[in-house]
Structure formats: structure tokens, C-alpha cells
Short mmCIF file of C-alpha atoms and ligand atoms in Angstrom, two decimals:
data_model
loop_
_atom_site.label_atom_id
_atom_site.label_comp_id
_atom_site.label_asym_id
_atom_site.label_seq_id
_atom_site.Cartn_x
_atom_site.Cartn_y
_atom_site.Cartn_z
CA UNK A 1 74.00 134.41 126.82
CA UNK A 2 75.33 131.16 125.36
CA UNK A 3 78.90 131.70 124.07
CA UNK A 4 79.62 129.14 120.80
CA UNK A 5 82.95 128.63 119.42
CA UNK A 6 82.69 130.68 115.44
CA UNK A 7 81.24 127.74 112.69
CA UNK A 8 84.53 125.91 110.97
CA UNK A 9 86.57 126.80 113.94
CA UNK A 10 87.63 124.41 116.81
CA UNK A 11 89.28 124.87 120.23
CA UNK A 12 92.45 122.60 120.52
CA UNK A 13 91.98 121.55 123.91
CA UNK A 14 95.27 120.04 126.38
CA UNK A 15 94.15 116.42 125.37
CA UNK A 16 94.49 117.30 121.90
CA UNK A 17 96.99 120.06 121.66
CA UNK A 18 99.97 117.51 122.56
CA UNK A 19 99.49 115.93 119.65
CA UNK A 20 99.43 118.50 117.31
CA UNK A 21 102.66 119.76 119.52
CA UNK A 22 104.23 116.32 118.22
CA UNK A 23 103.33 116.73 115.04
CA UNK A 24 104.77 120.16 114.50
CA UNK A 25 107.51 119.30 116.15
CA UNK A 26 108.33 116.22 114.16
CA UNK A 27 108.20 118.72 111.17
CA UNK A 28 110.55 121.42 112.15
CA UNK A 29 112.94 119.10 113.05
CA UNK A 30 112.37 117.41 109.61
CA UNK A 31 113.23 121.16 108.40
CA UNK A 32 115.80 121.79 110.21
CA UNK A 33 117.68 118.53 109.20
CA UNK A 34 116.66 119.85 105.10
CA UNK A 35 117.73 123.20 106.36
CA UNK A 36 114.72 125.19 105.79
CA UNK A 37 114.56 128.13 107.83
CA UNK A 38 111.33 129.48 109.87
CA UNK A 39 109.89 132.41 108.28
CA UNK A 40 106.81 133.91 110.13
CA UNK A 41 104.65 136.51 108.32
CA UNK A 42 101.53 138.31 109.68
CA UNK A 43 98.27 137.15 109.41
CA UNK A 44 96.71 139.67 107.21
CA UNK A 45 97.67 141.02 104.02
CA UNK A 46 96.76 143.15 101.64
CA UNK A 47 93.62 141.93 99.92
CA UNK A 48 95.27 142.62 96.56
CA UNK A 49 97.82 140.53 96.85
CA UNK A 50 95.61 137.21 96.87
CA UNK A 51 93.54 138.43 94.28
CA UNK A 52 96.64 138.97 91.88
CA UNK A 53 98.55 135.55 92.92
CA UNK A 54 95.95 133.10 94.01
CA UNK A 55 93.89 134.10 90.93
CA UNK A 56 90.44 136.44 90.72
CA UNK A 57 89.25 132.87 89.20
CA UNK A 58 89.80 130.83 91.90
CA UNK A 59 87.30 129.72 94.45
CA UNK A 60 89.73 130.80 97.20
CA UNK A 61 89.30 134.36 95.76
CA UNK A 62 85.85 133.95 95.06
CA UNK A 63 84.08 133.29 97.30
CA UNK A 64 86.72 131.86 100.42
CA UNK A 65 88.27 135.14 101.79
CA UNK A 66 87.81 136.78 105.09
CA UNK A 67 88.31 140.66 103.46
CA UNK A 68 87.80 143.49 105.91
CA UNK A 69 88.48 147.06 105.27
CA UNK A 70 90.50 148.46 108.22
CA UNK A 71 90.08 152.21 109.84
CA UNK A 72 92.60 153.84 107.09
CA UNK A 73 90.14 152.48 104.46
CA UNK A 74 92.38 149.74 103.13
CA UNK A 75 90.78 146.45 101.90
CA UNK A 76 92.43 143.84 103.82
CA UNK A 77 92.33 139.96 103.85
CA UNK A 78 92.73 137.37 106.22
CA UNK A 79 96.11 135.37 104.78
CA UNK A 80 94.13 131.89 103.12
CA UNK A 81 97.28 130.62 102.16
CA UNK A 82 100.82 131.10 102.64
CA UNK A 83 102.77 131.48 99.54
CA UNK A 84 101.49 134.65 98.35
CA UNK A 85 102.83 136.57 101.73
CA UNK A 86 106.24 134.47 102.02
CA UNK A 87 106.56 135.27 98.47
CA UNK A 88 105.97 139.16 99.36
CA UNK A 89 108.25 138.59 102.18
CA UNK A 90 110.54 137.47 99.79
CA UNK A 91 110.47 140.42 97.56
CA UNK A 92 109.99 143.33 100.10
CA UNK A 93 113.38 142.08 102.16
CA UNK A 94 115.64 141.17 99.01
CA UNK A 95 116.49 137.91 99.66
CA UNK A 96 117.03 137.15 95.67
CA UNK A 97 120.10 138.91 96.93
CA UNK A 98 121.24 136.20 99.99
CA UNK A 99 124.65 134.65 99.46
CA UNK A 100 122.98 131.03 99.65
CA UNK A 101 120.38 130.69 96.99
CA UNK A 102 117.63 129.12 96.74
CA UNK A 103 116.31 130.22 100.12
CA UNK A 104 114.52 127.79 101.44
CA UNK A 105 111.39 128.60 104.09
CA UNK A 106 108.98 126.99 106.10
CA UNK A 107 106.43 128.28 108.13
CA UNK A 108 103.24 127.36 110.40
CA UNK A 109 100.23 129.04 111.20
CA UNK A 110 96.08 129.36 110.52
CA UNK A 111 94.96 130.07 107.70
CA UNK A 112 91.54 131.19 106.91
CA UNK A 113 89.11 130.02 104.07
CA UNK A 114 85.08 131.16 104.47
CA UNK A 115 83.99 127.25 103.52
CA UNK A 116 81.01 125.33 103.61
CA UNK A 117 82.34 123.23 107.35
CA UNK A 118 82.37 119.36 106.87
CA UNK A 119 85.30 116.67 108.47
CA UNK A 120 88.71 117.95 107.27
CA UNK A 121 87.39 121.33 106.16
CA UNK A 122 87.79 124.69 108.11
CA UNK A 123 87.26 127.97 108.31
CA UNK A 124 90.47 128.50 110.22
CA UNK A 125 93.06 126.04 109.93
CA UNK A 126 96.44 125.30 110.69
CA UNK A 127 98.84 124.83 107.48
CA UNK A 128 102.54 123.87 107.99
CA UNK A 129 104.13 124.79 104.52
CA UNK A 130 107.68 125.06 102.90
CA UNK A 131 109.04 126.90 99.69
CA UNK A 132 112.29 126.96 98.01
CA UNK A 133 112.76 130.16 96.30
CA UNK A 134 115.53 130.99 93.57
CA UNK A 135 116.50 127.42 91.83
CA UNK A 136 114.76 125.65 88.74
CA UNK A 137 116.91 122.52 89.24
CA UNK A 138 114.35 119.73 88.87
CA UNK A 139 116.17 118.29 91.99
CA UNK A 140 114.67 121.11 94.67
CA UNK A 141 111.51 119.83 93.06
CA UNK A 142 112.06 116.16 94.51
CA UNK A 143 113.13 117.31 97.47
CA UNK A 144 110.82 119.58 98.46
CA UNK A 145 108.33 116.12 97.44
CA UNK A 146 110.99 113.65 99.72
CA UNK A 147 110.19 116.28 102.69
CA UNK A 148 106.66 116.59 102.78
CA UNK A 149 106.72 112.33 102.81
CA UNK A 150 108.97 112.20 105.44
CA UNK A 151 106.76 114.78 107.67
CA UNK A 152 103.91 112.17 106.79
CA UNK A 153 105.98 109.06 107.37
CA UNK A 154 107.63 110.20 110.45
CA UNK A 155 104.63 111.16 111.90
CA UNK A 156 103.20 107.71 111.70
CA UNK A 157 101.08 107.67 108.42
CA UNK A 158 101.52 104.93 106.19
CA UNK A 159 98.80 104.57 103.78
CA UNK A 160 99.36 107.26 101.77
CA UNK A 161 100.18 108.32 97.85
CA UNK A 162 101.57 110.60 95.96
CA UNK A 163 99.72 112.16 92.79
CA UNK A 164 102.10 114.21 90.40
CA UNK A 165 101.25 116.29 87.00
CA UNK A 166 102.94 118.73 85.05
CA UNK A 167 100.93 121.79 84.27
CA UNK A 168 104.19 122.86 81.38
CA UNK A 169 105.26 126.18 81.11
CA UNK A 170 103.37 129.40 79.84
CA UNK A 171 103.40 128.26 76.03
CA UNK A 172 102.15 124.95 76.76
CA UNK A 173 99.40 126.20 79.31
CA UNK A 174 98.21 128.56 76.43
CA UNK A 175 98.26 125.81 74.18
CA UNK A 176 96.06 123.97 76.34
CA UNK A 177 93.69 127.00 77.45
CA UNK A 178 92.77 127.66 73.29
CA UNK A 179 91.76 124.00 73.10
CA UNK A 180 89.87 123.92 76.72
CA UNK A 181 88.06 126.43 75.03
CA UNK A 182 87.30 125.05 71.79
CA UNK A 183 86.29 121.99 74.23
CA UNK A 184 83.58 123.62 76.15
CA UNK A 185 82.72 126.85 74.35
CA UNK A 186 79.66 124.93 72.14
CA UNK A 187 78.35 123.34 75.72
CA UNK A 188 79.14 126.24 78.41
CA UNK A 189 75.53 126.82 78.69
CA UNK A 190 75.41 123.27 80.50
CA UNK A 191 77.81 124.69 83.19
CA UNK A 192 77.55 126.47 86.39
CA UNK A 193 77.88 130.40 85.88
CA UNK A 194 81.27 130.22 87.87
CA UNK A 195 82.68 128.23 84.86
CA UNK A 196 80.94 130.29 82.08
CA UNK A 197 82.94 133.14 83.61
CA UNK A 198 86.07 131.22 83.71
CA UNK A 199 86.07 129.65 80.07
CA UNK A 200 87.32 133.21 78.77
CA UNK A 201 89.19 134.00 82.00
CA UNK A 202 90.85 130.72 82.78
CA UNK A 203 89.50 127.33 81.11
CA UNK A 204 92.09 125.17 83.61
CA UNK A 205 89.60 126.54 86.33
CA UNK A 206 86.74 124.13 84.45
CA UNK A 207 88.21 121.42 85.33
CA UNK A 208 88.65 122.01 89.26
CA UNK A 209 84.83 122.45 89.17
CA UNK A 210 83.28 121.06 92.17
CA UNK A 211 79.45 121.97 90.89
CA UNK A 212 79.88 120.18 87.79
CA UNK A 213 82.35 117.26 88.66
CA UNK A 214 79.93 114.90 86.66
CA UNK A 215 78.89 116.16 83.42
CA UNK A 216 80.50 113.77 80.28
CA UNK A 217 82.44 116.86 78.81
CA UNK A 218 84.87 116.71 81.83
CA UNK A 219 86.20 113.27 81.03
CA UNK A 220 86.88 114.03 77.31
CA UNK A 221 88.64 117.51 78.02
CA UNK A 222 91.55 117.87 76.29
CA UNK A 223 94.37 116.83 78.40
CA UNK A 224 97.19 119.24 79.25
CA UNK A 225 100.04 116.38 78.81
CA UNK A 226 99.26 116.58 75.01
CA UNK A 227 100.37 119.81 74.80
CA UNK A 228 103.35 120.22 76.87
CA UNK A 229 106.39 121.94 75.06
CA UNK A 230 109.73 119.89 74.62
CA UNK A 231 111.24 121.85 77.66
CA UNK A 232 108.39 121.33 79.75
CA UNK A 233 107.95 117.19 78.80
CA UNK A 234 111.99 117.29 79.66
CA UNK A 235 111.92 119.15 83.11
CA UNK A 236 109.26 116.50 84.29
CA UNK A 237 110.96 113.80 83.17
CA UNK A 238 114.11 115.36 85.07
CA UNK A 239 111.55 115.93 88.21
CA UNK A 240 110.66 112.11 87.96
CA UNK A 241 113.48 110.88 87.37
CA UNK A 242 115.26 112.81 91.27
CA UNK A 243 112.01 111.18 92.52
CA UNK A 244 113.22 107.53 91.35
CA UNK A 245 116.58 107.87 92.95
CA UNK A 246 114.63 109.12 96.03
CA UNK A 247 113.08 106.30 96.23
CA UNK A 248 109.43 107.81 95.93
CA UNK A 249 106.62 106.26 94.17
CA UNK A 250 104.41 108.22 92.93
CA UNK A 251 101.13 108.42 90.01
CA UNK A 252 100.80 110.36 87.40
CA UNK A 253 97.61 112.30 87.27
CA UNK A 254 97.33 114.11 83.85
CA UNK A 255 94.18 115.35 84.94
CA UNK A 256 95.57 116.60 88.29
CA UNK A 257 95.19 121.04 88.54
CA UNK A 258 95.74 122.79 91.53
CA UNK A 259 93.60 124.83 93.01
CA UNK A 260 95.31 128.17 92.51
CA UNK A 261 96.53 130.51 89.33
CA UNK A 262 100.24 130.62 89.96
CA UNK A 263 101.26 126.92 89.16
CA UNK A 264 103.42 125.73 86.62
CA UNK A 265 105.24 122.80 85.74
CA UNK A 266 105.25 120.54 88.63
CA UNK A 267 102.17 119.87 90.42
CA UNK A 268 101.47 117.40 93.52
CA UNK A 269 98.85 116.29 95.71
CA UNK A 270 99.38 113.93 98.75
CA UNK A 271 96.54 111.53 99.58
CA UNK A 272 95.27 109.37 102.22
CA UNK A 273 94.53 105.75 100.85
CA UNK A 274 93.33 104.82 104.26
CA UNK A 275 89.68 102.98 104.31
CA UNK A 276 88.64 105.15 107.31
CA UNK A 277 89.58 108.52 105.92
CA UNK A 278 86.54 110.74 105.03
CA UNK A 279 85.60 112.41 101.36
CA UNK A 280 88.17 114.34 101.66
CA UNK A 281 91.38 112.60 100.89
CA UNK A 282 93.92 115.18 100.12
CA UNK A 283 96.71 115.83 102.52
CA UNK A 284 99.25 118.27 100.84
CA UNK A 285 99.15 120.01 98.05
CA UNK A 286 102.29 121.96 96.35
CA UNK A 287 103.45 122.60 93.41
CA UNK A 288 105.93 125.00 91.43
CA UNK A 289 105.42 128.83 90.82
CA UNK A 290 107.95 130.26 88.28
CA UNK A 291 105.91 133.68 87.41
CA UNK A 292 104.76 134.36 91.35
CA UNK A 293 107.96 137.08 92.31
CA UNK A 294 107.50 139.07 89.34
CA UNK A 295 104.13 139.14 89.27
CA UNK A 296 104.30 141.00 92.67
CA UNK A 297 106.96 143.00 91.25
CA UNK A 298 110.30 141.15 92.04
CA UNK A 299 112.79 139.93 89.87
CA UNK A 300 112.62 136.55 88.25
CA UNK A 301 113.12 133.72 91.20
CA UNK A 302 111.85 130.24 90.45
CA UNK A 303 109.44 128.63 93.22
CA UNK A 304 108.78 126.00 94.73
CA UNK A 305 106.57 124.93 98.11
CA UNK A 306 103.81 122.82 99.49
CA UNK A 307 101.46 123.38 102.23
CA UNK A 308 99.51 120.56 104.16
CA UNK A 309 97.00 121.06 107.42
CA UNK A 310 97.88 120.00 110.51
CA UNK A 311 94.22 119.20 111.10
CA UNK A 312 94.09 116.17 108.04
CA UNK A 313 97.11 114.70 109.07
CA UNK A 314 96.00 114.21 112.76
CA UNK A 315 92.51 112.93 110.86
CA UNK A 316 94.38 111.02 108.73
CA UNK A 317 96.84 109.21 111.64
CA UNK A 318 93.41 108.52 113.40
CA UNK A 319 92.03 106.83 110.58
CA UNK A 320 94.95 104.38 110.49
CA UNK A 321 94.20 103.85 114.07
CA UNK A 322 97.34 105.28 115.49
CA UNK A 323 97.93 104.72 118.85
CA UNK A 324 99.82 107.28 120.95
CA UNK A 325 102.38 106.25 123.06
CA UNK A 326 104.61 109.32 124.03
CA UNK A 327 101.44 110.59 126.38
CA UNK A 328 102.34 113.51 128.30
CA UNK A 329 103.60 112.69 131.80
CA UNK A 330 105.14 114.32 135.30
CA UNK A 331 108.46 113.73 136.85
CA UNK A 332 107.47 114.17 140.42
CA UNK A 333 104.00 114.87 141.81
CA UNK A 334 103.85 115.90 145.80
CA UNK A 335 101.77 114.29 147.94
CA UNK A 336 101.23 116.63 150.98
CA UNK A 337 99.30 116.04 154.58
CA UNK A 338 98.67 119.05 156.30
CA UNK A 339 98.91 122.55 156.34
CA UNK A 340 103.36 122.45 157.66
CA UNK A 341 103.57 119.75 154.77
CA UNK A 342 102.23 121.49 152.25
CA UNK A 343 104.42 124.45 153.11
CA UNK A 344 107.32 122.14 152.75
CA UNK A 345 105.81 120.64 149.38
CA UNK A 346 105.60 124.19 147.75
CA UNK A 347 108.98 125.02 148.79
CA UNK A 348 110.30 121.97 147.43
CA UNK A 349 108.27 122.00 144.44
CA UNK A 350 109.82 125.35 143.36
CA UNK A 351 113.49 123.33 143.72
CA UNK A 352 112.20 120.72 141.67
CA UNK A 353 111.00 122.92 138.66
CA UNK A 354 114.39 124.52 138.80
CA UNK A 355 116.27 121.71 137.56
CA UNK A 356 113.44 121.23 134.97
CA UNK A 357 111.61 118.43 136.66
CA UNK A 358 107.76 118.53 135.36
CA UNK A 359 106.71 118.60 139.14
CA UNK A 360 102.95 119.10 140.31
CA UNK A 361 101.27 118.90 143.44
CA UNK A 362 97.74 119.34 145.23
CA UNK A 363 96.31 122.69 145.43
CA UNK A 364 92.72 121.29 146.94
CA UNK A 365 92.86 120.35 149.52
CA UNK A 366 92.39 116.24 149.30
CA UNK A 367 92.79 113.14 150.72
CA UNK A 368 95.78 111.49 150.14
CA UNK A 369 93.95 108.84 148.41
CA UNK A 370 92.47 111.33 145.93
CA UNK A 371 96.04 113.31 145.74
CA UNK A 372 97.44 108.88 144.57
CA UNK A 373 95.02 108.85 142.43
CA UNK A 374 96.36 112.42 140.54
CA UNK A 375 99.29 111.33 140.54
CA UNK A 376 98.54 108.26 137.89
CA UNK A 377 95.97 110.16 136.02
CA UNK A 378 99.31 112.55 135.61
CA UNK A 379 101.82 109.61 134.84
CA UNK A 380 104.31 110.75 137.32
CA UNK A 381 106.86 108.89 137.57
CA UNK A 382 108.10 109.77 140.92
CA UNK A 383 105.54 110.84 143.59
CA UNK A 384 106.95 112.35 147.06
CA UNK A 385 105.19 111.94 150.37
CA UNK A 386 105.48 114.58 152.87
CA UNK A 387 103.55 114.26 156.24
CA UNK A 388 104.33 115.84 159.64
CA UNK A 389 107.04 113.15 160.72
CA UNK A 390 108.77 114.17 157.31
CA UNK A 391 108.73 117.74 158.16
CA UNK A 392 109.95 117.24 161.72
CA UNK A 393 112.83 115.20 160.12
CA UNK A 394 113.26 117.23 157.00
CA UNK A 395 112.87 114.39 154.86
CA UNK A 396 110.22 112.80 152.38
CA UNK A 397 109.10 109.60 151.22
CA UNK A 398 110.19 109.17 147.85
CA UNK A 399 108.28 106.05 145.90
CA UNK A 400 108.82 105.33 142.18
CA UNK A 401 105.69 103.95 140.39
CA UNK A 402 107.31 102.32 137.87
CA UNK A 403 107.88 99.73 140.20
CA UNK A 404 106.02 100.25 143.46
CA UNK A 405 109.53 101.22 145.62
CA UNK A 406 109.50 103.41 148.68
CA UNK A 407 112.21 105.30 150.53
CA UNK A 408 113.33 107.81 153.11
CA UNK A 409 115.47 110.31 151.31
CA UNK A 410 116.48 113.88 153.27
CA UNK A 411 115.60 116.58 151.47
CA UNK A 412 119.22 118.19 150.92
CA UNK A 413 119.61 114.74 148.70
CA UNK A 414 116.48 115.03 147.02
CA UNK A 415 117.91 116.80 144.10
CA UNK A 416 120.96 114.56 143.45
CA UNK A 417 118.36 111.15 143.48
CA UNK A 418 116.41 112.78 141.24
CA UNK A 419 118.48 114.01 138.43
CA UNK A 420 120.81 111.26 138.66
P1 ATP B 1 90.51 121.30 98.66
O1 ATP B 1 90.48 120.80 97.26
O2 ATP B 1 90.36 120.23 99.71
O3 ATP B 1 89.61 122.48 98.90
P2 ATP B 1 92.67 123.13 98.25
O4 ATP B 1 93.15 122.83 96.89
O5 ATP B 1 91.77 124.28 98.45
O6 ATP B 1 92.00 121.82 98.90
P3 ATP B 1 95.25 124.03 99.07
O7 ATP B 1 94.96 125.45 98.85
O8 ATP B 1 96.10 123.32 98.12
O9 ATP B 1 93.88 123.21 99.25
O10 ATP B 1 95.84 123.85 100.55
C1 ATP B 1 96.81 122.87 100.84
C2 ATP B 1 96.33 121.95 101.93
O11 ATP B 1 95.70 122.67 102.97
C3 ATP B 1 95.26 120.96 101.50
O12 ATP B 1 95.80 119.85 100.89
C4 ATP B 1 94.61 120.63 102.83
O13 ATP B 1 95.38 119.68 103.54
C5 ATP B 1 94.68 121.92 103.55
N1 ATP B 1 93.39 122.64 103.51
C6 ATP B 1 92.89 123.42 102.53
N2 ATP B 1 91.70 123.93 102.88
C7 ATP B 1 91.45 123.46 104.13
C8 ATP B 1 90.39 123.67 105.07
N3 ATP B 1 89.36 124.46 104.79
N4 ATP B 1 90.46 123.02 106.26
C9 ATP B 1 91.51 122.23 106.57
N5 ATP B 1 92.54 122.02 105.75
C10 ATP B 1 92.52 122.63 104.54
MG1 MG B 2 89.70 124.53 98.75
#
């Protein structure tokens, strides 16, 4: 029997999984510093609760979701986002009622989407996302923007963009949604039966169509920015305006619509510009979600968040040809000749890792040519030579390979030389 990895999935094995450890840590810290707190929810949800946020007209709840029922008989869905449950989170524990509002969240974890697998698309994927719940200041909107950049930025990236729309508020959308439909209703029969369904149901969805990207009507759709409201036209400009004194560019994308039902107002994509990117150039998406707590039966609390994968931005920093410097590497690794020696080593090894030294040492039984040669493949700084005259004198040879220097150091000194 032949054991594959499941289709869209991917072990992250140790050559890779530093990286992404640099990466996520690079954006907690970036959290931290914006004080967004950690929120972890579980990995499954109820199913209902995608199909009411994300949207029943969404290709996420179409056709995407990993639905199970369980053994109580409840219809239950891997999470294939992470709004929806923080947003539940938010809800079920009250926190409209914390002291320090908006609360601001981020959390990290895979997410699962039943896709067709190509570079940069998953079935299970890692998303690192944040969301500001409780404020409509157009300010939490840039900054929830300035921290996704800096995640990007700090991490390395620097051919990228930001896209920005305004979707308006409710009267603008429906605005928009009676003249989508005047648009397309006299052509629908041209269009996939996904979008026939959605013209009644949700016209927006049209226009996020991936079957038919190309046909002519799509181009001359009307265009939400002609029919945003006063308020909405002024919150953007608001939005735009925290961005300036940010210092962000960004373009406007009238035609820009997220993928899922409970946007509104601002909406933003980040993209890779570089050459060696894939098809797939989007980064980050995020966007605001006034309606979302109420519709799961919460009071009125104003959203915003983004999410981005962990997988496109380590495609993405290869594509600019990153190089990695911060490798992993050893303090000490023991070099041990004979069976006394390598009684010694382990004892002293077990020292070492007890004031934190990253410490290693041969467990097969090698030549000490081989055991040099670990040693670099490991980047150790330090490596220790212990031998039978060592033993007999309770000492070791200490040399450090930064630059090629070798001495006798007793082993009750070890320590001190070490961590000095
Ligand atoms: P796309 O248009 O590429 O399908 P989306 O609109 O479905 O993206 P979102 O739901 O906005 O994506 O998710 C936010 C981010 O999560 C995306 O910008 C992308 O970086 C990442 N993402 C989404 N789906 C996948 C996937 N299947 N594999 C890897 N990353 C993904
Ligand atoms: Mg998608």
C-alpha cells in the first residue's frame, strides 16, 4: 500500500517549516506592536454559520466546503475562512461588552476550501488574519490596511500593490443590484447556470465569475461607484484620505468585489506585481463587514479584518528571489570518540541544553570525520571534542568555527565560556 499525502494538501517539511516559523513570527510580533490580541477558535463550525455569512451564493459555499454530518446528526463544516467563527466568538463571549472597544483579533490556522489544486491554491491552507470589531472610524480601516503591508514588507516582499474599492452601504449596494439586473437580465441565457441563479439572488456575484470572465457584458456592467450614497462616497474618501497620511499608495479598483456576501464599504486586495509570481496574484484580501454580528444574532458592532495565506506569501518572497539568511543553526555540536566519551558527551550535552544552548551530538556511531562534517551541515557554531585523554582529564577540546580556534577548556568552565 502506497500512502499519498490528500490532493491540495502539502507536508511542511523541517527545510521549509523554518520559514514559515519566520514568517508567522514576523506577524505576531507585527500584532503585538498594533496590539491585536490572539484569538484561536476551533476548526469546525457549524455548517450554518458559513452558509448565512459567507453567502449561499458564493463559490466558497457552493461548491468549496468540507461539510460532514457528525454522530449527533449535526451538519458540520470544516472552518474555510476565519471571520465567520471569530465573529461567532465574538458574539457567544460578549465582547461588545469589553471596556476597550474595538477589540481587535488576530489569529492563524488552516483553513479548508474543496478547490480545483494549481500553484498558490489549496485545499488546506494556512491563513494568518486580523479583525477589528466595534469601531466605524475610517481610521481602523487604514490601519488594519498599514498592518497587513507591514507583515508583507517586513517579511521581505517588495513588489507588491494595493487594490482598494468601496462596495457603499446597504442603499447603495441595492441601488447597484436593481441595475446589475437590468444589465444582464436580457443576456443571462449567455451565462453559466451559477450566474443565472445569482442574478435574482445576488447580481454582485456576476461579476466575480470565473466561468465567464470574458464575455463583453462584464466590461460594460454598471459600476458600483456610480451609485454610492453621499455617506458611503464620504467614508471612502475619509478611508483614503488615513491611507495618505499613512503613507500607503494604493489603486482604486471600481470593479474590485470580494469574494464573500458580508462586505461593505471598504474593500481591499493585496497583489504581487512580481514577474515570477504565478496566475494567481492575490495576496490578502479584507475588507469591512458592518451587518456580520447581527446577522448571527449579536448586537450592532462594525467590522473590520483581512486574511492572507501563509503559503502565497512564501510563493510570493520566492518569486522576488529572496534569499534567506537567518538559516537555522546549533550552538554546540559534540564530537565524541568512544564508548567513555560519549558517556561524557551525553552528560554534558544535557548541561548544555539547560542553559538553552541548541546543542546536538552523534547518536551513530561515526567517524569523527563524518561527526565534522554534521557539525557544518548543522551550522554550529561551537563544536566540542571529547576523546579518552579528555575524559581522563575531565576536559574537552573546545574549537569555534567561525574562525578555526582550538582550546583545552575543563569541563567545570565549560558553561561560563560558553554563555559568556
Ligand atoms: P481567490 O480569488 O484566489 O479564490 P478568495 O477571494 O477565495 O481568493 P479569500 O477568501 O479572500 O480568497 O481569502 C483571503 C486570502 O486567502 C487570499 O487572498 C489568498 O491569499 C488566500 N487563499 C484563499 N484561497 C486559498 C487557497 N485555496 N489556497 C491558498 N491560499 C488561499
Ligand atoms: Mg476562492
Amino acid at each position: 500500500m502506497n500512502f499519498k499525502v490528500p490532493r491540495g494538501t502539502q507536508d511542511i517539511l523541517p527545510d521549509a517549516s523554518w520559514k514559515w516559523q519566520r514568517v508567522e513570527k514576523i506577524a505576531r510580533s507585527i500584532c503585538d506592536v498594533y496590539n491585536y490580541k490572539e484569538i484561536r477558535t476551533p476548526i469546525f463550525e457549524q455548517t450554518e454559520l458559513f452558509q448565512r455569512t459567507v453567502g449561499d451564493t458564493t463559490d466558497i459555499v457552493q461548491k468549496e466546503m468540507y461539510t460532514f454530518t457528525d454522530r449527533g446528526d449535526r451538519s458540520m463544516t470544516l472552518r474555510p475562512e476565519g471571520t465567520a467563527p471569530v465573529v461567532r466568538s465574538f458574539v457567544e463571549n460578549k465582547m461588545f461588552g469589553y471596556a476597550d472597544q474595538p477589540v481587535k483579533l488576530y489569529y492563524t490556522g488552516p483553513m479548508f476550501r474543496y478547490e480545483r489544486q494549481q500553484a498558490g491554491r489549496y485545499r488546506q491552507f494556512v491563513q494568518f488574519g486580523v479583525e477589528a470589531i466595534g469601531s466605524d472610524d475610517p481610521a481602523i480601516d487604514a490601519e488594519v490596511i498599514e498592518l497587513a503591508m507591514t507583515i508583507y514588507k517586513r517579511s521581505g516582499l517588495s513588489d507588491i500593490k494595493l487594490v482598494l474599492n468601496s462596495l457603499g452601504d446597504k442603499e447603495s449596494r441595492n441601488a447597484h443590484r436593481e441595475a446589475l439586473i437590468a444589465h444582464f437580465s436580457p443576456h443571462i441565457g449567455e451565462f453559466c447556470s451559477d450566474c443565472q441563479h445569482r442574478l435574482e439572488k445576488n447580481p454582485l456575484r456576476i461579476l466575480d465569475c470565473k466561468v465567464d470572465r470574458d464575455n463583453p457584458l462584464m466590461n460594460t456592467a454598471p459600476s458600483l461607484a456610480d451609485f454610492l450614497n453621499e455617506e458611503s462616497s464620504a467614508y471612502f474618501e475619509k478611508v483614503k484620505n488615513y491611507l495618505d497620511i499613512a503613507g500607503i499608495e494604493y489603486e482604486y479598483d471600481p470593479n474590485l468585489v470580494r469574494g464573500l456576501d458580508y462586505y461593505n464599504h471598504t474593500a481591499f486586495e493585496i497583489m504581487s506585481t512580481s514577474k515570477g509570481f504565478g496566475a494567481i496574484t492575490t495576496l490578502c484580501g479584507g475588507g469591512r463587514y458592518n451587518g456580520l454580528a447581527e446577522e448571527i444574532g449579536g448586537p450592532a458592532a462594525p467590522g473590520i479584518g483581512f486574511a492572507l495565506s501563509i503559503e502565497r506569501l512564501l510563493l510570493a518572497l520566492d518569486a522576488e528571489g529572496k534569499a534567506w539568511t537567518d538559516e537555522p543553526s546549533l550552538d554546540v555540536y559534540l564530537v565524541t570518540l568512544g564508548e567513555e566519551a560519549r558517556a561524557k558527551g551525553f552528560e554534558i550535552l544535557g548541561k548544555l541544553r539547560e542553559h538553552g544552548l541548541r546543542s546536538e551530538m552523534d547518536y551513530m556511531d561515526r567517524k569523527i570525520k563524518a561527526q565534522m562534517k554534521s557539525a557544518d551541515r548543522l551550522h554550529a557554531n561551537y563544536v566540542i571534542v571529547i576523546g579518552e585523554d579528555e575524559v581522563n582529564e575531565n576536559s574537552v577540546q573546545l574549537k569555534n568555527m567561525a574562525d578555526g580556534q582550538q582550546k583545552k577548556v575543563s569541563i567545570d568552565e565549560l558553561i561560563d565560556v560558553l554563555t559568556k
